[in-house]
Short mmCIF file of N, CA, C and O in Angstrom, two decimals:
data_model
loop_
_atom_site.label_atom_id
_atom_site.label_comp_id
_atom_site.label_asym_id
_atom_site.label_seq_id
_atom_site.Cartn_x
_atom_site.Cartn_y
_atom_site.Cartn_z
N UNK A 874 0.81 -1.20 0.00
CA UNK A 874 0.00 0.00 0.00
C UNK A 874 0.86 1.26 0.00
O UNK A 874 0.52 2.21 -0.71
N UNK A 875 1.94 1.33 0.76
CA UNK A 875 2.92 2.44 0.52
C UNK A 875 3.52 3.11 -0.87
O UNK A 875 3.70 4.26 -1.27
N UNK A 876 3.75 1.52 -1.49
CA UNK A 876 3.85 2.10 -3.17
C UNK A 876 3.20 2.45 -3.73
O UNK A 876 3.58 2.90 -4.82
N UNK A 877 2.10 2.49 -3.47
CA UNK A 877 0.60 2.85 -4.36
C UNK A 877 0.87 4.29 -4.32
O UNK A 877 0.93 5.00 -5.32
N UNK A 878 1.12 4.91 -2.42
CA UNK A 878 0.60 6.20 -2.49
C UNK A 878 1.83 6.76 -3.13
O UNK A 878 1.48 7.74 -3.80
N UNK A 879 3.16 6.56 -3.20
CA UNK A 879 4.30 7.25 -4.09
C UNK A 879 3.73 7.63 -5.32
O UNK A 879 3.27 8.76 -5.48
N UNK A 880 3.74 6.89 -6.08
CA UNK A 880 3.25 8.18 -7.75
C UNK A 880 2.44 8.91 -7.18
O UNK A 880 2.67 10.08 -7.47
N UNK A 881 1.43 8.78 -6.37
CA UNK A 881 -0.02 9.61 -6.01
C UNK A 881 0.81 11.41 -5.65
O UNK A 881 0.66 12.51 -6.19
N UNK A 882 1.66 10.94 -4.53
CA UNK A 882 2.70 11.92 -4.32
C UNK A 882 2.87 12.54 -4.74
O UNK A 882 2.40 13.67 -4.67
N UNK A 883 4.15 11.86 -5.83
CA UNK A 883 4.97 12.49 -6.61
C UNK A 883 4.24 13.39 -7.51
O UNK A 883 4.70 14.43 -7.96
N UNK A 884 2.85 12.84 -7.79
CA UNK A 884 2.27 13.54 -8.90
C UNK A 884 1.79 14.79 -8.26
O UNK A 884 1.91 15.86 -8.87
N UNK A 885 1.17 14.72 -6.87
CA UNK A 885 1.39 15.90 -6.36
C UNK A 885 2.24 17.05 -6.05
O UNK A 885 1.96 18.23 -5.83
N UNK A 886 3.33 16.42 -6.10
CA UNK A 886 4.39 17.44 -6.02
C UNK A 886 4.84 18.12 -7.42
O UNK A 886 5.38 19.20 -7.66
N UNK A 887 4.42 17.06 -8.22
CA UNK A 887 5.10 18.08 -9.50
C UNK A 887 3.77 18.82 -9.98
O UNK A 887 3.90 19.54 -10.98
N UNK A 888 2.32 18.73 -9.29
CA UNK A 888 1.66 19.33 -9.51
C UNK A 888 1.63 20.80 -9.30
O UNK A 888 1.29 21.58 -10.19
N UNK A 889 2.08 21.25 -7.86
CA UNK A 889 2.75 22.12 -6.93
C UNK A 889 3.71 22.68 -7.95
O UNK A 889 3.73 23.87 -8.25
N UNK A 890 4.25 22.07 -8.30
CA UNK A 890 5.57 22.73 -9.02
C UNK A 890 5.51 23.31 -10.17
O UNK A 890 6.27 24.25 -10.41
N UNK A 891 4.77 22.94 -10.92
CA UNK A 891 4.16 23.31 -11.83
C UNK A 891 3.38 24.79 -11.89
O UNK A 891 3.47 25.68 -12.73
N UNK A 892 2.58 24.71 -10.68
CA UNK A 892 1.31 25.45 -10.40
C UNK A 892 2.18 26.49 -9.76
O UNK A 892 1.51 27.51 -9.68
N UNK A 893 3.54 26.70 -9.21
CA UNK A 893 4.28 28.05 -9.06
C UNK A 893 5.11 28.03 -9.87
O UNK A 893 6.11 28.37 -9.24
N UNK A 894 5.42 27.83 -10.97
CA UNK A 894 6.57 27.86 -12.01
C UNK A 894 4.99 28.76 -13.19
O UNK A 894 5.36 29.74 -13.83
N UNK A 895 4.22 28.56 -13.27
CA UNK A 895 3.06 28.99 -13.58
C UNK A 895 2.46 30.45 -13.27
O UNK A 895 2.22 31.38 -14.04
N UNK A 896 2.33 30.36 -12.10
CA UNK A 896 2.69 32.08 -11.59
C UNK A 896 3.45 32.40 -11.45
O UNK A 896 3.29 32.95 -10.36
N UNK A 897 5.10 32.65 -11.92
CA UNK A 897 5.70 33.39 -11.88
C UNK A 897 6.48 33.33 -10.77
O UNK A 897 7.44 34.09 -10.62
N UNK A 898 6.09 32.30 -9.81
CA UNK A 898 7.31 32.33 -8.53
C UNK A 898 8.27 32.46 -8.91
O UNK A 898 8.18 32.67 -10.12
N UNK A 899 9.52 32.48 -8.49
CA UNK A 899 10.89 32.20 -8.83
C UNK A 899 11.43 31.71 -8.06
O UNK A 899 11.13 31.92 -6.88
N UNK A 900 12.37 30.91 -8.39
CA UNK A 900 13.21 29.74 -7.48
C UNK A 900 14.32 30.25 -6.92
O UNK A 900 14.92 31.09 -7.59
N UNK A 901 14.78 29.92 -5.77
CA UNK A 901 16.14 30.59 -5.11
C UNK A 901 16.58 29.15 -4.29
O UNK A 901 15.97 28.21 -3.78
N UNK A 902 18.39 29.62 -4.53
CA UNK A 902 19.35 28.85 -4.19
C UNK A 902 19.41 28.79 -2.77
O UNK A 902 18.91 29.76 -2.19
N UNK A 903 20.01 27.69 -1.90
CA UNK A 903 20.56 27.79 -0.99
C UNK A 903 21.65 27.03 -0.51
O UNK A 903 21.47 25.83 -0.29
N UNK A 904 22.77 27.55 -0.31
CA UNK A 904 23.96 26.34 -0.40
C UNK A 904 25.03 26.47 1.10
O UNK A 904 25.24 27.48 1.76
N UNK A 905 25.44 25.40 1.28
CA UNK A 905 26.32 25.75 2.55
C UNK A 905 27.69 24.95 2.40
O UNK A 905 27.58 23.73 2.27
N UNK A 906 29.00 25.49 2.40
CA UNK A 906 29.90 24.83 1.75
C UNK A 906 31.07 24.89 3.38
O UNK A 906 31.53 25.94 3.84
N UNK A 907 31.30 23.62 3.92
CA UNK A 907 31.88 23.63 4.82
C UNK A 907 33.41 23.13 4.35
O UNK A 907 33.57 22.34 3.41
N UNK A 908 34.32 23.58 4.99
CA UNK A 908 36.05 22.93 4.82
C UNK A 908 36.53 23.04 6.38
O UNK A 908 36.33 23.78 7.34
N UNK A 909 37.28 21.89 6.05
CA UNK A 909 38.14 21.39 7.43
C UNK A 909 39.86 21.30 6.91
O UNK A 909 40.05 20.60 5.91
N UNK A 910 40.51 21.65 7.25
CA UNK A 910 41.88 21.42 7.06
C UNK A 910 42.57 21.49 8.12
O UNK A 910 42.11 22.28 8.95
N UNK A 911 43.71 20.85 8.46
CA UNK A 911 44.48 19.95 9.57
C UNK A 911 45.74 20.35 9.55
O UNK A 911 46.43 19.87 8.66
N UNK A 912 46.15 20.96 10.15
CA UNK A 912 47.64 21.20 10.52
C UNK A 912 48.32 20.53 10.77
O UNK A 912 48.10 20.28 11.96
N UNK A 913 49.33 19.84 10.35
CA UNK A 913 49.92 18.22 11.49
C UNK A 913 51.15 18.86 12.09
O UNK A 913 51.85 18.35 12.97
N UNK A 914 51.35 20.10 11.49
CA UNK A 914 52.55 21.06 13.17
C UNK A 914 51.81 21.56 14.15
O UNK A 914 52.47 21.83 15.16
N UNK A 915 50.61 21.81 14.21
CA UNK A 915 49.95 22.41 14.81
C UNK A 915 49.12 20.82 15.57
O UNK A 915 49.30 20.65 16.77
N UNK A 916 48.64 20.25 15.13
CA UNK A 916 47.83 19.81 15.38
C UNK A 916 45.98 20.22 15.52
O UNK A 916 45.02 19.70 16.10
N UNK A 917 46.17 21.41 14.66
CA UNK A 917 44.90 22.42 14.91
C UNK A 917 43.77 22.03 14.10
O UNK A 917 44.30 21.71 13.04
N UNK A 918 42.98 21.94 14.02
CA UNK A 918 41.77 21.67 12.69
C UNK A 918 40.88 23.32 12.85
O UNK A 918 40.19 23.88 13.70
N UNK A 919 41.37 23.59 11.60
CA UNK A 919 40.84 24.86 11.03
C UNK A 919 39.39 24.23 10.49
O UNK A 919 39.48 23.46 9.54
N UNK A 920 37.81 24.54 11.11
CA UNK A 920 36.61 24.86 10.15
C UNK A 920 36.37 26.00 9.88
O UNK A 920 36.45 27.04 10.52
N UNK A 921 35.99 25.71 8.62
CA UNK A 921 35.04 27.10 8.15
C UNK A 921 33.57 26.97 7.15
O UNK A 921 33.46 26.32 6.11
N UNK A 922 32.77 27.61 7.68
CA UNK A 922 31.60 27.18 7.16
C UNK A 922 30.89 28.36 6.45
O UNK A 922 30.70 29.36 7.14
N UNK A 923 30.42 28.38 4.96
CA UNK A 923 29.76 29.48 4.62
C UNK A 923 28.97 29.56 4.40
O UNK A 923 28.87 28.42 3.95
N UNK A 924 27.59 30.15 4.18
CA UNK A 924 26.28 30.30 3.68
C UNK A 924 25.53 30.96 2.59
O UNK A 924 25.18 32.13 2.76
N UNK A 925 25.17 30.17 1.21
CA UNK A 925 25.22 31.45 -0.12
C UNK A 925 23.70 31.27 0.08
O UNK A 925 23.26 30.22 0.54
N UNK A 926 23.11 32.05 -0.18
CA UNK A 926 21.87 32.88 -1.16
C UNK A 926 21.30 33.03 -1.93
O UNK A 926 20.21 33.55 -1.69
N UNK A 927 21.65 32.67 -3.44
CA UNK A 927 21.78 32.86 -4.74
C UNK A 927 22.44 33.48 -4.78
O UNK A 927 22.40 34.70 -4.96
N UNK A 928 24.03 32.15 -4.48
CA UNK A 928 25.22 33.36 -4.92
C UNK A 928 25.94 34.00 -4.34
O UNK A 928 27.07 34.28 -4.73
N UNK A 929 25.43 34.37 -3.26
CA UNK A 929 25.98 35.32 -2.24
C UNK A 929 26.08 35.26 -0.49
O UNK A 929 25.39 35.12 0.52
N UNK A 930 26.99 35.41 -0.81
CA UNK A 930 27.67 35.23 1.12
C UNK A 930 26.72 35.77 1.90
O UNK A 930 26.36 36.92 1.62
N UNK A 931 26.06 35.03 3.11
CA UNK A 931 25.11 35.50 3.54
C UNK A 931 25.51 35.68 5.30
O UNK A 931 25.59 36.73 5.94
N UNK A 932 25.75 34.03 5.88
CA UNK A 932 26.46 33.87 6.81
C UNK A 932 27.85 33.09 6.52
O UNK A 932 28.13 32.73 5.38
N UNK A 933 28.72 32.86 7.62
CA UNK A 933 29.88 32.28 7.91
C UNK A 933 30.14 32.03 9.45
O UNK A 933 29.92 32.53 10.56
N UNK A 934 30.77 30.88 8.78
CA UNK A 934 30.98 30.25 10.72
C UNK A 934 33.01 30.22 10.68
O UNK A 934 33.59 29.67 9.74
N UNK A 935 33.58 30.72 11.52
CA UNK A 935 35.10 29.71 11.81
C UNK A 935 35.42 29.30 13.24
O UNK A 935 35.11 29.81 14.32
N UNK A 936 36.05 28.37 12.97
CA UNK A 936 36.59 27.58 14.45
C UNK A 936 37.40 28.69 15.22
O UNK A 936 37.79 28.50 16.37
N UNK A 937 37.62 29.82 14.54
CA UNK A 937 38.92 30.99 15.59
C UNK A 937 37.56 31.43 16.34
O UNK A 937 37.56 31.25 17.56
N UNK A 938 36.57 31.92 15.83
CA UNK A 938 35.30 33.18 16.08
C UNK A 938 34.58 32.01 16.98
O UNK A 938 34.47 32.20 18.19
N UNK A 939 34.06 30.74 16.34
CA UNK A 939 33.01 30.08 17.65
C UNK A 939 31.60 30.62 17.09
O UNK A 939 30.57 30.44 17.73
N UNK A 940 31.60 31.25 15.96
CA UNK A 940 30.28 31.84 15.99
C UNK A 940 29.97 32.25 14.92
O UNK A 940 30.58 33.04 14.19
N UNK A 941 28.46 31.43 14.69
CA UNK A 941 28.12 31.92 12.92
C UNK A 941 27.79 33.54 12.97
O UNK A 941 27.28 34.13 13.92
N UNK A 942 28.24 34.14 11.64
CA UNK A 942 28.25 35.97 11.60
C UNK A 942 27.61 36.41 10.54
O UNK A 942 28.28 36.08 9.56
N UNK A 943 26.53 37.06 10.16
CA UNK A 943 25.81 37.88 9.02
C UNK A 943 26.85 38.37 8.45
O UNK A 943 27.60 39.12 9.08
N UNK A 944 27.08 38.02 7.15
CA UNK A 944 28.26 38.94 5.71
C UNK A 944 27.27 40.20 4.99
O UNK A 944 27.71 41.02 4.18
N UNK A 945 25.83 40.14 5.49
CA UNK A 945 25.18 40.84 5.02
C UNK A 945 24.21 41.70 5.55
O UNK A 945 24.05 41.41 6.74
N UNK A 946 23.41 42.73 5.16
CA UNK A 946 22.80 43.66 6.25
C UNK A 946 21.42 43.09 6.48
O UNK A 946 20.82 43.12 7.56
N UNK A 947 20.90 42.48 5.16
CA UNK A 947 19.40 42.33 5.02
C UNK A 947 19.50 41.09 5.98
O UNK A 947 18.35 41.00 6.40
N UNK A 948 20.27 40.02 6.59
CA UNK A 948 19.74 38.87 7.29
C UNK A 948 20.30 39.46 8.60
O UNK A 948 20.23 38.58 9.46
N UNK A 949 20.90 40.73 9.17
CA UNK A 949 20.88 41.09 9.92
C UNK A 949 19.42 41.74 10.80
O UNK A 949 19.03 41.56 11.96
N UNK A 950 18.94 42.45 9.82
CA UNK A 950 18.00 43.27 9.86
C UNK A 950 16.32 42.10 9.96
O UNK A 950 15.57 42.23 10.93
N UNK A 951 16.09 41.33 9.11
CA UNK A 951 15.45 40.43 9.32
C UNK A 951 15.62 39.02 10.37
O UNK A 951 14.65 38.31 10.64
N UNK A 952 16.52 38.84 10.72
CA UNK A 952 16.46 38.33 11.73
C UNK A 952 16.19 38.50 13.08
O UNK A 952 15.70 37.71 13.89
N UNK A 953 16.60 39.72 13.21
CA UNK A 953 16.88 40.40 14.51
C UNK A 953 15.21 40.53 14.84
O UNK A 953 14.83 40.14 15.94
N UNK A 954 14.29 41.06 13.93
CA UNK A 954 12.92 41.35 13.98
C UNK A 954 12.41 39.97 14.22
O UNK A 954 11.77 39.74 15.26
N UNK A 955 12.69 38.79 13.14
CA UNK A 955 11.64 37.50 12.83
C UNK A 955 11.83 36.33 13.77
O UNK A 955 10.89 35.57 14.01
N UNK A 956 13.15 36.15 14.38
CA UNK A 956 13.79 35.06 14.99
C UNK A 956 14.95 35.18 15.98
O UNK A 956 15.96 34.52 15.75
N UNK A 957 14.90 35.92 17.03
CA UNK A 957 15.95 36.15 17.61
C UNK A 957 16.95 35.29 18.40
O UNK A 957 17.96 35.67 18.98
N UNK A 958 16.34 33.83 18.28
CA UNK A 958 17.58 32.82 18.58
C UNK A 958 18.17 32.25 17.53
O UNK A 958 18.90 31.28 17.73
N UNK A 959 17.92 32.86 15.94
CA UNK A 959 18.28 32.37 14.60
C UNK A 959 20.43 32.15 15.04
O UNK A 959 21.21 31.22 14.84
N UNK A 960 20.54 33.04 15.44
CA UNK A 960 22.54 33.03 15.58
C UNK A 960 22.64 31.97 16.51
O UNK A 960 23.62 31.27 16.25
N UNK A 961 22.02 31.62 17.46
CA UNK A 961 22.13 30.93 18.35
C UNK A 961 22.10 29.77 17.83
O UNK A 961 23.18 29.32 17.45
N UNK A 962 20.93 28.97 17.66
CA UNK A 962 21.00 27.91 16.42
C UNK A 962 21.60 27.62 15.22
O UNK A 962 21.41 26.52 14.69
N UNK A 963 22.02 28.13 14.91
CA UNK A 963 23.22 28.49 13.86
C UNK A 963 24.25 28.23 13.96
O UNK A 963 24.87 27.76 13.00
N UNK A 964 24.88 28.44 15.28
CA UNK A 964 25.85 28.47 15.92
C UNK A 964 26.29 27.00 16.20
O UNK A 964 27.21 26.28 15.81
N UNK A 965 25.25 26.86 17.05
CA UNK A 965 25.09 25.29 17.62
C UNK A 965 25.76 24.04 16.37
O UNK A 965 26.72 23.27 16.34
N UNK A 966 24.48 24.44 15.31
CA UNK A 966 24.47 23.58 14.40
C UNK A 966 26.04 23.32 13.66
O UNK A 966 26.46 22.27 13.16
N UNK A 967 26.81 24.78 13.79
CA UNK A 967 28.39 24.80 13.22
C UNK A 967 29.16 24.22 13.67
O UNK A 967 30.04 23.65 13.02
N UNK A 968 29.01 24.18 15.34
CA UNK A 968 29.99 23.23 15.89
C UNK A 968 29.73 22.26 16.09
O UNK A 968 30.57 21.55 16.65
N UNK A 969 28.31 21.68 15.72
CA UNK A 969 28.25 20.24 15.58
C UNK A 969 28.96 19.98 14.10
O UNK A 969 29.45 18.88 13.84
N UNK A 970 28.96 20.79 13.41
CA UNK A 970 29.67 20.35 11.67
C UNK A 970 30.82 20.18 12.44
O UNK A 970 31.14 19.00 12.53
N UNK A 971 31.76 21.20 13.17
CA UNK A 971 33.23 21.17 13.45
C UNK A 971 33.49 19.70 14.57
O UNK A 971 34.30 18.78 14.53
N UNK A 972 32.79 19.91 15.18
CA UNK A 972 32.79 18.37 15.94
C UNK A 972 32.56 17.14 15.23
O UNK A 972 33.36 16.22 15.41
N UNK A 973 31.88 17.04 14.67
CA UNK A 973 32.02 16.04 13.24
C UNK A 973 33.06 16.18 12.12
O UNK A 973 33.20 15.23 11.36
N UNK A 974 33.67 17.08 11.99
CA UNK A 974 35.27 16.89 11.36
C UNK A 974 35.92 16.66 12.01
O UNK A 974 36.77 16.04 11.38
N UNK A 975 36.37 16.75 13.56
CA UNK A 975 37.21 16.13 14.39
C UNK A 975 37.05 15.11 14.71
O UNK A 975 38.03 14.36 14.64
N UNK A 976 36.21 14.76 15.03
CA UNK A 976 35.73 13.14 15.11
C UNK A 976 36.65 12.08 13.83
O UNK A 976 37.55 11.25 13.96
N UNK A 977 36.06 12.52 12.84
CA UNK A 977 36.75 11.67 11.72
C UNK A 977 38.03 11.81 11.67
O UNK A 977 38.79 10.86 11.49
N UNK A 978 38.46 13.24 11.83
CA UNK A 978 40.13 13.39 11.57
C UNK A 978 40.88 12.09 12.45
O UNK A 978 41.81 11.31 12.24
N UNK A 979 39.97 12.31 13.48
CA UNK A 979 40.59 11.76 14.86
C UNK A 979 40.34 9.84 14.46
O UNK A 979 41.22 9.07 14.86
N UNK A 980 39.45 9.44 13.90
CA UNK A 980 39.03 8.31 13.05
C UNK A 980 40.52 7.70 12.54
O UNK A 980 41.28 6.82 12.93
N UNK A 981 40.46 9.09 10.99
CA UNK A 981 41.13 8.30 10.21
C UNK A 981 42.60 8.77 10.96
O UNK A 981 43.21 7.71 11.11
N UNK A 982 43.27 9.65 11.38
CA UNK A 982 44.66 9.09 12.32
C UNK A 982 44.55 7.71 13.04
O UNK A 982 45.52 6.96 13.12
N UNK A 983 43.86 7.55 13.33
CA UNK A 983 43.88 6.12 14.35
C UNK A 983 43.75 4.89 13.49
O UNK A 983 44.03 3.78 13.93
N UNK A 984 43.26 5.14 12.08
CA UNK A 984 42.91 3.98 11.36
C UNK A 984 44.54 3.67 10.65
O UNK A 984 45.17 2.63 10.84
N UNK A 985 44.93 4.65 9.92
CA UNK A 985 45.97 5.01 9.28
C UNK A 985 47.65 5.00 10.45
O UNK A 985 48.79 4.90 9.99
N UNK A 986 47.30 5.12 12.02
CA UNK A 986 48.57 4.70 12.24
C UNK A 986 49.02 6.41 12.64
O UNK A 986 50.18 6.42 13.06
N UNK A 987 48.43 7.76 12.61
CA UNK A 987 49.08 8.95 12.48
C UNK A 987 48.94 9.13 13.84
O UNK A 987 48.44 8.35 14.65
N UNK A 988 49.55 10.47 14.08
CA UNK A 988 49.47 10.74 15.49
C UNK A 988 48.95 12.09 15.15
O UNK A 988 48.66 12.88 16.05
#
């Protein structure tokens, strides 16, 4: 019975999709591009996490700061009004990314024999 309702779905959804591609909605990007890189003099793991827009730098997180930061005025300005624990959660969510690159770093040294 579960497979039945999938096309039923799907057909709904591209119904939806259709039906705002139809009026004129317009579609917008959202992308988040995280990097980890490892010092082995340091022993340091550099994250950095960014946030595009369509395109454009919106937020950013780094492991020096501890804290995701608006690159821009308009998600300053709208946030502050719509969601005022939006940085807070944000935040959270970054150093769970950065804690999940250490984890593995810390993985594959131990798998591989590194110190």
């Amino acid at each position: 019975m579960a497979l039945r309702s999938v096309p039923l779905l799907l057909l709904v959804l591209v119904a939806v999709a259709l039906r705002e591609s139809c009026f004129g909605a317009s579609s917008h990007s959202l992308k988040y591009f995280f990097t980890s890189i490892s010092d082995p003099s340091q022993g340091m793991l550099q994250v950095v996490s960014v946030g595009y827009v369509d395109g454009q730098v919106f937020v950013q997180y780094d492991s020096h700061s501890r804290r995701m930061k608006p690159r821009v005025s308009w998600i300053e300005k709208y946030v502050g009004k719509e969601d005022p624990q939006y940085w807070e959660r944000e935040t959270q969510m970054a150093r769970g990314h950065e804690e999940w690159f250490r984890q593995n770093l810390e993985t594959l040294r131990s798998h591989y024999n590194q110190s």
